[in-house]
Amino acid sequence: MTKGRRGKDPAYNPEDPPSSYEGTTYNTVSGAATVHGSVIQAHTVTIGGRPRSRFEKALDNDADLLAESLRSQWRAEEEQRKIRDPVPLPVRWRPAPDELMDHWPNIHRSPDGSVCHPLSLAGRLDEILEVHRRIPSRRLVVLGRAGSGKTILTIRFVLDRLAARGNPADPVPVLFSLASWNPSTTTLRRWMTGQLERDYPRLAERRDQPGLARAGPRGSTRAAALVGNDRILPVLDGFDEIADGLHRPALEALNDTDMPLLLTSRRTEYAAAVTGTRVLASAAVVELTALSLTDLDDYLPRTTRKATPTSTVWDPVLKNLRAHPRHPAGVRLATVLATPLMVALARTIYSDTPDRDPSVLLDTDRFRTPEALEDHLLDNFIPTVYRDRTPAHRARIPHQLGYLAQHLNRLGTRDLAWWQLGSTLSRSSRMCVIGLVTALAFGLVDALLMWPVISYLGAGNVSELLTALLNGVSFGSTCGLGFGLVYGLRYRKAAPEPSRVRVRLLGGTKEMRKEIVPRLVTGLIGGFGFGFVAWTVAVLVIGLADPSTYGLLTLLAFGARNGLINGLLYGPAAGLTFALMALFEAPIDIETAVSPPALLRANRATVLFHLLLFVLFIVLASGILCWAQLIRVIDWIAIGGVGGLGGGLAYALSLTAWGQWVSLSRIWLPLTGRLPWTVHAFLKDAHRRGVLRQSGAVYQFRHARLQDHLAHVSRMPR
């Protein structure tokens, strides 16, 4: 795609016929077909009279796959949140005050300033795409109070824009949550690239692959290519959720770009940033309006059962609001139900539950302020959606969700990533937990496998068991201490990142195969160090348990010999494991990578395949030593079993994202009562019930207001 096709051309409109684009000639393979009122063109074969490059075709393919994945994801989220059940809430907006908007000539992109007439910006939810296209700069800011429907609007915009996308060169609208962006350390394009690479691992592949080697700078990823070539239309949700003190730098960074975008924010934070610098360049600004009583009349009765053939449980409440518009109770309730968020909560609590009466919302004794009413709805939302659970279970859920909310607040993000759960524990706590779990896993494997070996060598039953336990304790403690220290040094603050690959026989890409030599070296060093230290220390511990048998110098010499032998076993085994995995790893397909469960399953499969290969190589290496009569058959079994399975488990549980998930999220956090034992099922169930929403490879609370409320509730004494 060239700059003349979009981005730099203010007159660009994907719905215009191809011949209307200035300076560009479009030839199509086949005729056009009309879908949803848009002209859908076949893939172009020439641009500006020249054949399209393989790089441009690759961009088209990546963009198309990304668009299809996004379409499926956000359609499911819209259905999950009942946005269109039975009809969408009438989200409307009006033009914002002039002081929050750029000059009209800039919005029109008029070089000489002659085009300066205001645009008609007012609209409603189903008109958001039309209003955005009405703006020549394609830059729109949507302001609104908390819960006013900004996120609903962004989802609708993404789906409508995807439905109207007919040409593969059209930019793909991608919804980004701005809460995790730090503009002082990361440029907007680099941050967007990182988000795409996180959620769509296939886009993290390097561009220097067959057919793409001459397409751009070496080392650039597919995601970077899409962003850098303006194939992404950023939909930036939550400008107000950027960390305190960064709103002004964020606005300045946005002004450094001229890319089309849609930005949402609460008015207060945006106005403060504008005061400190300037408005968003070339951007029109609109402000969401409150829901009216007529809107509630048209919506709420349609969401619930009929109390009589002609009325519902909401009719008495709405009649009271109309009859007594100045009554304090009515004023408070109308104020609260002016936002789609609170209407959605009220619907869940009173429309979807057969034994609840919304008339209690008019109780002046219980609810003396609008804030008290909002707290009531937020407090009752979780018990309502979990009403099928036992009372004891329902009592625990708000505190478990509250821990997740506090965890996100500490990280300063809205993205709930499974690999980061537990990362807000102190580094010393994480090191201790990782070391303890690793020690128990290795020690248990060692004791169970060494007991029959020791029994074969012949000793008393009690002595055999004690020796096996002592062997397990020595190996386990050494292993746990070593891996705990390595974990602490390697992951001081950030959690291990999950691998964005899946195991596929002979499926490694050229990019993955370039990792063979570095992985081989890393495995050789790490494996040798592990084998030498673990076996040397184990010999010393077991020998010192009976000091009358050997002297210290003899033990040191014997231990060093054993350590050297095992280091020479584990080094090549670990090196070959890491190196050969490059032949079996392929990035996860775009269309299968946009869910936390899928990424978790892929990581588990990859780690278990690592473990299988490591055990296989250890068994083969020790088998060669046995064949050469350097060790006994019984030693072969012990080394292969204990070293392979125990060492592989130790690595998996300490130095992988899946291992941290198991050690912290599946063991430690449930053991301390912060999360349930089935964390994965808990998160998936919360998403199904509408407490969480899915955004690519992470979850988010359905609204920041709910996250903050749950974080506050969890800090309160039980």
XYZ file of C-alpha atoms in Angstrom:
718
model
C 0.000 0.000 0.000
C 1.309 3.430 -0.868
C 0.744 6.672 0.948
C -1.477 7.862 -1.840
C -4.053 5.206 -1.055
C -4.967 6.345 2.432
C -3.772 8.064 5.576
C -2.065 10.979 3.849
C -5.004 11.617 1.527
C -7.731 13.566 3.389
C -10.278 12.704 0.738
C -9.907 8.966 1.262
C -13.231 7.167 1.652
C -13.429 3.350 1.456
C -16.993 3.580 0.134
C -16.042 5.745 -2.844
C -15.703 3.908 -6.169
C -12.105 2.965 -6.941
C -11.791 5.501 -9.727
C -12.409 8.369 -7.310
C -9.085 7.993 -5.528
C -6.702 10.630 -6.720
C -3.432 9.576 -8.256
C -4.178 5.859 -8.104
C -5.466 3.367 -10.653
C -7.367 0.302 -9.442
C -7.941 -2.806 -11.564
C -10.040 -5.619 -10.181
C -10.182 -9.288 -11.009
C -13.950 -9.472 -10.924
C -16.998 -7.273 -10.685
C -18.335 -5.684 -7.556
C -21.002 -7.016 -5.245
C -23.083 -4.952 -2.851
C -23.064 -6.090 0.787
C -24.662 -3.998 3.557
C -24.669 -1.045 1.198
C -20.881 -1.212 0.657
C -19.125 -1.958 -2.615
C -16.983 -5.048 -2.085
C -14.076 -5.226 -4.497
C -11.891 -8.206 -5.296
C -8.203 -8.070 -4.397
C -6.414 -5.501 -6.504
C -3.692 -6.667 -8.823
C -2.136 -3.339 -9.773
C -1.568 -0.056 -7.980
C -0.751 3.098 -9.853
C -0.157 1.117 -13.049
C 2.424 -1.238 -11.520
C 2.087 -4.858 -10.344
C 1.508 -5.248 -6.652
C 4.483 -6.556 -4.685
C 4.510 -9.759 -2.682
C 4.905 -7.606 0.409
C 1.667 -5.744 -0.295
C -0.147 -9.015 -0.918
C 1.188 -10.341 2.392
C -0.097 -7.207 4.135
C -3.505 -7.789 2.536
C -3.577 -11.356 3.798
C -2.561 -10.420 7.356
C -5.099 -7.604 7.430
C -7.894 -9.865 6.182
C -7.135 -12.563 8.762
C -6.976 -9.981 11.528
C -10.285 -8.454 10.426
C -12.037 -11.822 10.457
C -10.681 -12.636 13.910
C -11.788 -9.259 15.274
C -15.227 -9.623 13.727
C -15.788 -12.948 15.494
C -14.405 -11.698 18.804
C -16.419 -8.485 19.101
C -19.631 -9.982 17.760
C -19.421 -12.570 20.540
C -18.705 -9.854 23.115
C -21.667 -7.802 21.923
C -23.949 -10.810 22.297
C -22.437 -11.658 25.674
C -23.219 -8.187 27.000
C -26.764 -8.196 25.527
C -26.126 -4.907 23.771
C -28.768 -5.730 21.147
C -31.108 -7.696 23.424
C -33.850 -6.723 22.761
C -32.635 -3.435 21.217
C -29.539 -1.284 21.751
C -29.792 1.477 24.298
C -30.177 4.841 22.538
C -26.635 6.141 23.042
C -26.529 9.674 21.598
C -24.027 12.486 21.385
C -23.754 16.171 20.548
C -20.825 18.395 19.516
C -18.508 19.254 22.395
C -17.711 22.878 23.346
C -15.374 24.725 20.978
C -12.548 24.940 23.514
C -12.182 21.138 23.370
C -12.095 20.977 19.557
C -9.502 21.956 16.968
C -10.086 24.654 14.330
C -12.496 23.649 11.588
C -9.964 24.270 8.767
C -7.658 21.763 10.497
C -10.468 19.242 10.864
C -11.255 19.725 7.160
C -7.533 19.428 6.364
C -7.875 22.615 4.313
C -4.376 23.816 3.265
C -5.363 27.461 2.806
C -8.017 27.528 5.528
C -10.791 28.312 3.083
C -12.881 25.302 4.126
C -13.975 26.160 7.627
C -17.678 25.382 7.974
C -18.779 23.285 10.986
C -19.789 19.685 10.413
C -22.975 18.014 11.554
C -21.652 15.797 14.346
C -24.754 14.870 16.350
C -25.848 11.262 16.087
C -26.754 8.015 17.789
C -25.195 4.581 18.184
C -25.993 3.179 14.753
C -24.618 6.332 13.101
C -21.121 6.324 14.595
C -19.439 5.047 11.423
C -21.253 7.629 9.286
C -20.250 10.470 11.623
C -16.618 9.330 11.645
C -16.538 9.226 7.838
C -18.118 12.670 7.721
C -14.934 14.070 9.282
C -12.264 14.665 6.582
C -9.387 14.094 9.031
C -10.992 10.842 10.267
C -10.035 11.864 13.832
C -12.851 11.797 16.384
C -12.841 12.164 20.175
C -15.833 10.863 22.159
C -16.239 12.276 25.667
C -18.579 11.000 28.352
C -18.980 10.393 32.060
C -18.254 7.006 33.607
C -20.664 4.403 32.279
C -22.094 6.694 29.597
C -21.622 4.142 26.810
C -18.159 4.924 25.419
C -17.082 1.281 25.268
C -20.405 0.193 23.745
C -19.871 2.836 21.096
C -16.341 1.640 20.304
C -17.501 -1.968 19.900
C -20.285 -0.828 17.579
C -17.827 1.272 15.569
C -15.420 -1.651 15.172
C -18.157 -4.027 14.008
C -19.693 -1.506 11.613
C -16.288 -0.584 10.211
C -15.427 -4.264 9.698
C -18.764 -4.919 8.007
C -18.130 -2.032 5.598
C -14.560 -3.093 4.883
C -14.533 -4.257 1.269
C -11.017 -3.593 -0.004
C -8.098 -5.523 1.551
C -6.156 -2.253 1.671
C -8.775 -0.698 3.968
C -7.396 -0.238 7.493
C -8.586 -2.714 10.101
C -10.218 -1.118 13.165
C -8.576 -2.477 16.314
C -9.836 -1.648 19.804
C -6.986 -0.813 22.196
C -7.384 -0.181 25.925
C -5.148 2.806 26.670
C -4.735 2.078 30.392
C -1.456 0.188 29.834
C 0.178 2.795 27.570
C 3.047 4.811 29.003
C 3.697 7.569 26.447
C 6.881 8.658 28.234
C 8.592 5.339 27.457
C 6.800 3.931 24.406
C 5.628 5.570 21.213
C 2.032 5.028 20.171
C 2.934 2.934 17.125
C 5.369 0.759 19.093
C 2.801 0.245 21.838
C 0.101 -0.673 19.317
C 2.523 -3.098 17.699
C 3.213 -4.735 21.055
C -0.498 -5.109 21.786
C -1.057 -6.771 18.413
C 1.893 -9.102 18.939
C 0.537 -10.048 22.365
C -2.962 -10.850 21.170
C -2.137 -12.263 17.739
C 1.128 -14.253 17.947
C 1.241 -14.838 14.198
C 1.733 -11.084 13.808
C 4.874 -11.320 15.966
C 6.638 -13.215 13.185
C 9.527 -11.396 11.558
C 9.089 -9.940 8.102
C 12.361 -11.322 6.734
C 10.674 -14.524 5.565
C 10.529 -15.958 2.039
C 9.038 -13.325 -0.229
C 9.327 -10.562 2.362
C 13.092 -10.210 2.730
C 13.224 -7.055 0.600
C 10.043 -5.541 1.947
C 11.390 -3.467 4.763
C 13.869 -3.159 7.618
C 15.283 -6.415 8.844
C 13.703 -7.625 12.061
C 10.354 -5.830 11.635
C 7.342 -7.963 12.542
C 4.076 -8.461 10.701
C 2.338 -6.331 13.320
C 4.884 -3.552 12.833
C 4.326 -3.774 9.086
C 0.564 -3.372 9.490
C 0.963 -0.434 11.870
C 3.762 1.206 9.910
C 1.877 0.967 6.619
C -1.324 2.426 8.078
C -3.272 -0.819 7.812
C -4.558 -0.363 11.389
C -7.255 2.128 12.379
C -6.717 2.607 16.142
C -9.816 2.764 18.331
C -8.318 4.036 21.574
C -10.609 3.417 24.530
C -10.024 5.000 27.944
C -7.749 8.022 27.590
C -8.800 8.874 31.158
C -7.461 5.524 32.408
C -3.865 6.347 31.520
C -1.795 6.686 34.704
C -1.954 10.004 36.554
C 0.531 12.530 35.249
C 0.677 10.973 31.784
C -2.413 12.490 30.177
C -0.569 15.523 28.872
C 2.360 13.492 27.417
C -0.200 11.116 25.909
C -2.044 13.928 24.166
C 1.258 15.361 22.906
C 2.201 11.925 21.573
C -1.146 11.617 19.802
C -0.546 15.026 18.251
C 2.763 13.778 16.866
C 0.767 11.510 14.550
C -1.820 12.350 11.932
C -3.305 8.870 11.661
C -7.098 8.503 11.596
C -8.424 7.340 14.950
C -11.297 7.261 17.382
C -10.474 8.211 20.986
C -12.717 7.966 24.069
C -12.258 9.672 27.424
C -14.043 11.104 30.388
C -14.440 14.818 29.903
C -12.564 15.898 33.053
C -9.291 14.153 32.203
C -9.378 15.186 28.562
C -10.175 18.820 29.395
C -7.313 18.910 31.903
C -4.880 17.534 29.323
C -6.092 20.071 26.758
C -5.543 22.894 29.227
C -1.945 21.738 29.774
C -1.034 21.480 26.097
C -3.524 21.728 23.197
C -6.506 19.898 21.765
C -6.081 16.745 19.713
C -4.921 18.041 16.349
C -7.446 17.913 13.496
C -9.938 16.086 15.693
C -13.654 16.707 15.987
C -15.024 16.164 19.497
C -18.451 14.972 20.572
C -19.946 14.417 24.005
C -22.338 11.637 24.982
C -25.674 12.755 26.381
C -27.650 11.308 29.258
C -30.468 8.827 28.743
C -33.899 10.385 29.057
C -37.017 9.087 30.769
C -38.450 8.367 27.334
C -35.407 6.190 26.582
C -36.028 4.242 29.785
C -39.718 3.872 28.916
C -38.795 2.420 25.531
C -36.144 0.059 26.865
C -36.610 -1.281 30.413
C -40.142 -2.740 30.072
C -38.981 -4.714 27.020
C -36.205 -6.422 28.998
C -38.346 -8.191 31.572
C -41.330 -10.471 32.091
C -44.941 -9.311 32.029
C -46.482 -8.827 35.462
C -49.891 -8.528 33.829
C -50.944 -8.801 30.184
C -50.356 -5.062 29.770
C -47.607 -4.138 32.263
C -44.230 -5.162 33.683
C -42.462 -4.710 37.024
C -40.822 -1.565 35.651
C -44.074 0.220 34.797
C -44.877 1.405 38.362
C -41.350 2.776 38.742
C -41.391 4.617 35.423
C -44.919 5.919 36.075
C -43.724 7.317 39.412
C -40.800 9.070 37.720
C -43.122 10.688 35.189
C -45.733 11.642 37.792
C -43.272 13.099 40.331
C -40.302 14.424 38.348
C -39.150 16.681 41.211
C -39.515 14.201 44.048
C -36.076 13.507 45.632
C -36.398 9.758 45.120
C -37.297 10.201 41.469
C -34.555 12.722 40.852
C -31.952 10.390 42.365
C -33.106 7.374 40.366
C -33.348 9.326 37.106
C -29.828 10.645 37.674
C -28.447 7.139 38.219
C -30.301 5.572 35.266
C -29.005 8.270 32.921
C -26.001 6.072 31.997
C -26.087 2.772 30.059
C -23.847 1.096 32.667
C -26.312 1.628 35.513
C -29.251 0.704 33.291
C -27.481 -2.538 32.392
C -26.852 -3.302 36.071
C -30.469 -2.496 36.958
C -31.656 -4.736 34.164
C -29.495 -7.632 35.362
C -30.683 -7.298 38.963
C -34.373 -6.576 38.427
C -35.319 -7.636 34.877
C -33.445 -10.927 34.656
C -34.388 -12.091 38.174
C -37.992 -13.166 38.715
C -38.273 -12.374 42.432
C -36.847 -8.829 42.502
C -38.963 -5.655 42.551
C -37.328 -2.470 41.188
C -39.690 -0.343 43.255
C -37.176 -0.548 46.111
C -35.001 1.855 44.097
C -37.423 4.626 45.121
C -36.861 3.987 48.847
C -35.755 7.343 50.273
C -34.671 5.828 53.603
C -32.203 3.351 52.035
C -30.906 5.572 49.268
C -30.361 9.181 50.265
C -27.919 10.027 47.475
C -27.330 8.938 43.854
C -24.009 7.453 45.002
C -25.865 5.200 47.456
C -28.071 3.952 44.625
C -25.057 3.262 42.400
C -23.324 1.373 45.220
C -26.492 -0.672 45.691
C -26.518 -1.692 42.032
C -22.801 -2.481 42.039
C -23.094 -4.438 45.293
C -25.981 -6.540 44.009
C -24.643 -7.207 40.525
C -22.215 -9.960 41.551
C -24.655 -11.850 43.861
C -27.275 -11.663 41.107
C -25.187 -13.131 38.300
C -23.956 -15.846 40.693
C -27.393 -16.521 42.184
C -27.264 -20.186 41.125
C -24.327 -20.819 43.474
C -24.593 -21.746 47.140
C -24.715 -18.895 49.692
C -21.262 -19.821 51.016
C -19.817 -19.717 47.506
C -21.534 -16.420 46.705
C -20.028 -14.879 49.832
C -16.471 -15.675 48.676
C -16.789 -14.515 45.071
C -16.740 -10.711 45.660
C -13.497 -11.029 47.622
C -11.918 -13.274 44.987
C -12.916 -10.854 42.242
C -11.753 -8.046 44.502
C -8.284 -9.591 44.701
C -8.155 -9.582 40.892
C -9.265 -5.935 40.861
C -6.598 -4.951 43.402
C -4.018 -6.894 41.423
C -4.854 -4.857 38.309
C -4.799 -1.592 40.252
C -1.303 -2.382 41.544
C -0.137 -3.099 37.998
C -1.829 0.061 36.756
C -3.696 -1.709 33.976
C -7.132 -2.972 33.002
C -5.737 -6.091 31.287
C -6.127 -9.271 33.343
C -3.468 -11.614 31.945
C -3.320 -15.155 33.361
C 0.495 -15.178 33.241
C 0.653 -12.084 35.462
C -1.518 -13.422 38.279
C 0.651 -13.461 41.380
C 3.175 -11.045 39.866
C 2.117 -8.346 42.332
C 3.405 -10.468 45.205
C 6.799 -9.320 46.431
C 9.811 -10.742 44.617
C 10.983 -12.535 47.755
C 7.559 -14.167 48.167
C 7.531 -15.315 44.553
C 11.068 -16.670 44.839
C 10.141 -18.618 47.963
C 6.976 -20.053 46.419
C 8.680 -20.975 43.143
C 11.614 -22.519 45.017
C 9.345 -24.460 47.383
C 7.128 -25.854 44.615
C 10.178 -26.782 42.548
C 11.829 -28.446 45.530
C 8.718 -30.464 46.355
C 8.266 -31.586 42.750
C 11.893 -32.634 42.282
C 12.185 -34.146 45.749
C 9.012 -36.199 45.354
C 10.075 -37.543 41.961
C 13.521 -38.362 43.350
C 12.236 -40.144 46.436
C 9.642 -42.206 44.557
C 12.086 -43.303 41.850
C 15.085 -43.869 44.105
C 13.251 -45.997 46.647
C 12.967 -49.064 44.348
C 16.539 -48.468 43.145
C 17.851 -48.484 46.697
C 15.703 -51.505 47.468
C 17.302 -53.358 44.549
C 20.746 -52.606 45.918
C 19.662 -54.251 49.138
C 19.117 -52.721 52.578
C 16.625 -52.810 55.399
C 13.135 -51.527 54.585
C 13.395 -48.604 57.014
C 16.876 -47.764 55.807
C 15.756 -47.857 52.165
C 12.917 -45.431 52.794
C 15.013 -43.062 54.892
C 17.793 -43.060 52.328
C 15.336 -42.368 49.511
C 13.739 -39.530 51.502
C 17.141 -38.083 52.354
C 18.123 -38.277 48.701
C 14.885 -36.523 47.743
C 15.393 -33.806 50.351
C 18.959 -33.130 49.265
C 18.183 -32.999 45.563
C 14.901 -31.149 46.064
C 16.349 -28.465 48.345
C 19.329 -27.892 46.059
C 17.115 -27.735 43.017
C 14.561 -25.460 44.709
C 17.207 -23.069 45.984
C 18.920 -22.878 42.615
C 15.817 -22.399 40.509
C 14.334 -19.976 43.043
C 17.441 -17.775 42.807
C 17.531 -17.992 39.019
C 13.849 -17.035 38.881
C 14.414 -14.051 41.170
C 17.341 -12.797 39.100
C 15.610 -13.384 35.788
C 12.161 -11.995 36.644
C 12.659 -9.188 39.142
C 9.492 -7.248 38.326
C 7.951 -8.538 35.116
C 6.340 -11.972 34.927
C 7.541 -14.560 32.378
C 5.905 -13.933 29.035
C 3.975 -16.866 27.538
C 5.374 -18.321 24.353
C 3.256 -17.434 21.331
C 3.944 -20.741 19.588
C 2.328 -24.124 19.221
C 3.953 -27.509 18.723
C 3.676 -28.824 15.190
C 5.849 -31.622 13.811
C 8.192 -30.195 11.187
C 6.287 -26.959 11.538
C 9.076 -24.600 12.555
C 9.394 -21.466 10.471
C 12.603 -20.018 9.109
C 12.522 -17.402 11.837
C 12.217 -20.051 14.555
C 15.058 -22.123 13.087
C 17.379 -19.157 13.525
C 17.046 -19.727 17.261
C 18.683 -23.177 17.143
C 22.257 -22.091 17.938
C 21.396 -19.569 20.716
C 19.065 -22.103 22.306
C 21.701 -24.821 22.073
C 24.261 -22.669 23.883
C 21.781 -21.625 26.580
C 20.727 -25.216 27.179
C 24.312 -26.487 27.346
C 25.313 -23.934 29.975
C 22.153 -24.223 32.052
C 21.984 -28.002 31.900
C 25.641 -28.472 32.822
C 25.357 -26.058 35.745
C 22.232 -27.793 37.034
C 23.694 -31.310 36.757
C 27.047 -30.420 38.313
C 25.705 -28.460 41.292
C 22.740 -30.729 42.081
C 24.698 -33.976 42.066
C 27.726 -32.570 43.874
C 25.595 -31.160 46.702
C 23.475 -34.329 46.900
C 26.542 -36.533 47.384
C 27.829 -34.228 50.117
C 24.485 -34.167 51.952
C 24.021 -37.935 51.865
C 27.649 -38.573 52.784
C 27.651 -36.111 55.685
C 24.548 -37.816 57.056
C 26.870 -40.715 57.938
C 30.279 -39.049 58.472
C 31.899 -42.268 59.675
C 31.815 -43.773 56.165
C 33.884 -41.267 54.184
C 36.097 -38.315 54.902
C 35.256 -34.820 53.701
C 37.924 -34.763 51.010
C 36.770 -38.124 49.680
C 33.192 -36.866 49.577
C 34.265 -33.711 47.741
C 36.198 -35.699 45.163
C 33.405 -38.236 44.703
C 30.790 -35.483 44.541
C 32.762 -33.466 41.977
C 33.173 -36.603 39.844
C 29.462 -37.344 39.981
C 28.637 -33.706 39.313
C 30.913 -33.604 36.278
C 29.422 -36.780 34.818
C 25.862 -35.552 35.294
C 26.715 -32.082 34.071
C 28.013 -33.650 30.874
C 24.722 -35.517 30.637
C 22.352 -32.653 31.359
C 24.150 -30.000 29.333
C 23.780 -31.706 25.924
C 20.307 -32.987 26.820
C 19.018 -29.518 27.720
C 20.802 -27.947 24.752
C 19.353 -30.439 22.277
C 15.883 -30.021 23.798
C 15.853 -26.248 23.441
C 17.484 -26.352 20.005
C 15.238 -28.998 18.476
C 12.100 -27.296 19.766
C 12.787 -24.645 17.139
C 12.010 -27.300 14.529
C 8.620 -28.029 16.076
C 7.416 -24.568 17.063
C 5.234 -22.422 14.835
C 3.453 -19.172 15.758
C -0.181 -19.604 16.725
C -2.526 -18.748 13.889
C -4.165 -15.329 14.072
C -7.651 -16.771 14.049
C -7.000 -19.165 16.972
C -4.946 -16.956 19.289
C -7.370 -14.393 20.602
C -8.495 -15.998 23.833
C -6.787 -16.521 27.192
C -7.774 -20.232 27.336
C -6.274 -20.883 23.886
C -2.986 -19.238 24.833
C -2.873 -21.137 28.134
C -3.485 -24.485 26.413
C -0.827 -23.733 23.805
C 1.719 -22.879 26.511
C 0.927 -26.002 28.500
C 1.347 -28.178 25.403
C 4.656 -26.511 24.553
C 6.060 -26.930 28.077
C 4.988 -30.590 28.262
C 6.617 -31.240 24.882
C 9.797 -29.632 26.208
C 9.616 -31.974 29.190
C 9.090 -35.041 27.002
C 12.080 -34.218 24.810
C 14.291 -33.526 27.824
C 13.435 -36.884 29.434
C 14.070 -38.616 26.118
C 17.518 -37.057 25.662
C 18.544 -37.722 29.269
C 17.528 -41.373 28.955
C 19.420 -41.700 25.656
C 22.545 -39.966 26.987
C 22.699 -42.043 30.172
C 21.933 -45.140 28.080
C 25.040 -44.463 26.012
C 27.128 -44.270 29.191
C 25.590 -47.525 30.364
C 26.359 -49.169 27.013
C 29.940 -47.970 27.345
C 29.968 -49.564 30.843
C 30.729 -46.257 32.510
C 27.627 -46.561 34.691
C 25.431 -49.449 35.822
C 21.971 -50.236 34.492
C 20.479 -49.241 37.835
C 22.290 -45.884 37.597
C 20.902 -45.442 34.093
C 17.354 -45.813 35.434
C 18.009 -43.465 38.335
C 19.704 -40.762 36.273
C 17.224 -40.947 33.420
C 14.162 -40.950 35.641
C 15.206 -38.572 38.392
C 17.256 -36.235 36.258
C 14.966 -36.207 33.263
C 11.560 -36.021 34.898
C 12.645 -34.142 38.032
C 14.873 -31.663 36.230
C 12.317 -31.094 33.501
C 9.581 -30.420 36.064
C 11.858 -28.035 37.941
C 12.498 -26.001 34.804
C 8.845 -26.063 33.756
C 7.539 -24.921 37.148
C 10.046 -22.122 37.656
C 11.137 -20.546 34.391
C 8.048 -20.652 32.160
C 4.850 -18.603 32.153
C 2.803 -21.779 32.505
C 4.964 -22.862 35.450
C 4.436 -19.557 37.268
C 0.708 -19.913 36.583
C 0.737 -23.349 38.223
C 2.984 -22.416 41.159
C 1.376 -19.095 42.047
C -2.145 -19.092 40.590
C -3.048 -22.763 40.925
C -1.284 -23.497 44.227
C -0.208 -20.496 46.299
C -3.027 -18.002 45.759
C -5.781 -20.617 46.300
C -3.888 -21.992 49.310
C -3.891 -18.531 50.890
C -7.602 -18.030 50.092
C -7.157 -15.244 47.539
C -8.416 -17.182 44.539
C -10.404 -20.403 44.022
C -8.579 -23.628 43.235
C -9.939 -23.760 39.692
C -8.735 -20.323 38.618
C -9.007 -20.939 34.895
C -12.603 -22.140 35.172
C -13.378 -19.228 37.518
C -12.183 -16.638 34.977
C -13.966 -18.358 32.112
C -17.173 -18.517 34.142
C -16.884 -14.827 35.108
C -16.599 -13.990 31.419
C -19.664 -16.096 30.609
C -21.669 -14.306 33.309
C -20.711 -10.866 32.025
C -18.424 -9.861 34.899
C -15.370 -9.945 32.641
C -14.987 -9.267 28.965
C -12.381 -10.715 26.636
C -9.973 -8.476 24.781
C -7.557 -10.533 22.741
C -5.376 -12.711 24.970
C -6.508 -11.020 28.201
C -9.655 -10.446 30.214
C -10.929 -7.098 31.484
C -13.640 -6.197 33.939
C -16.750 -5.200 32.024
C -16.263 -1.646 33.254
C -13.579 0.255 35.158
C -16.245 1.379 37.641
C -16.938 -2.254 38.562
C -13.218 -2.993 38.925
C -12.696 -0.045 41.256
C -15.782 -0.945 43.299
C -14.671 -4.563 43.769
C -11.171 -3.460 44.727
C -12.679 -1.218 47.417
C -15.028 -3.958 48.691
C -12.227 -6.510 49.001
C -10.287 -4.187 51.308
C -13.211 -4.029 53.721
C -13.178 -6.482 56.669
C -15.258 -9.606 56.163
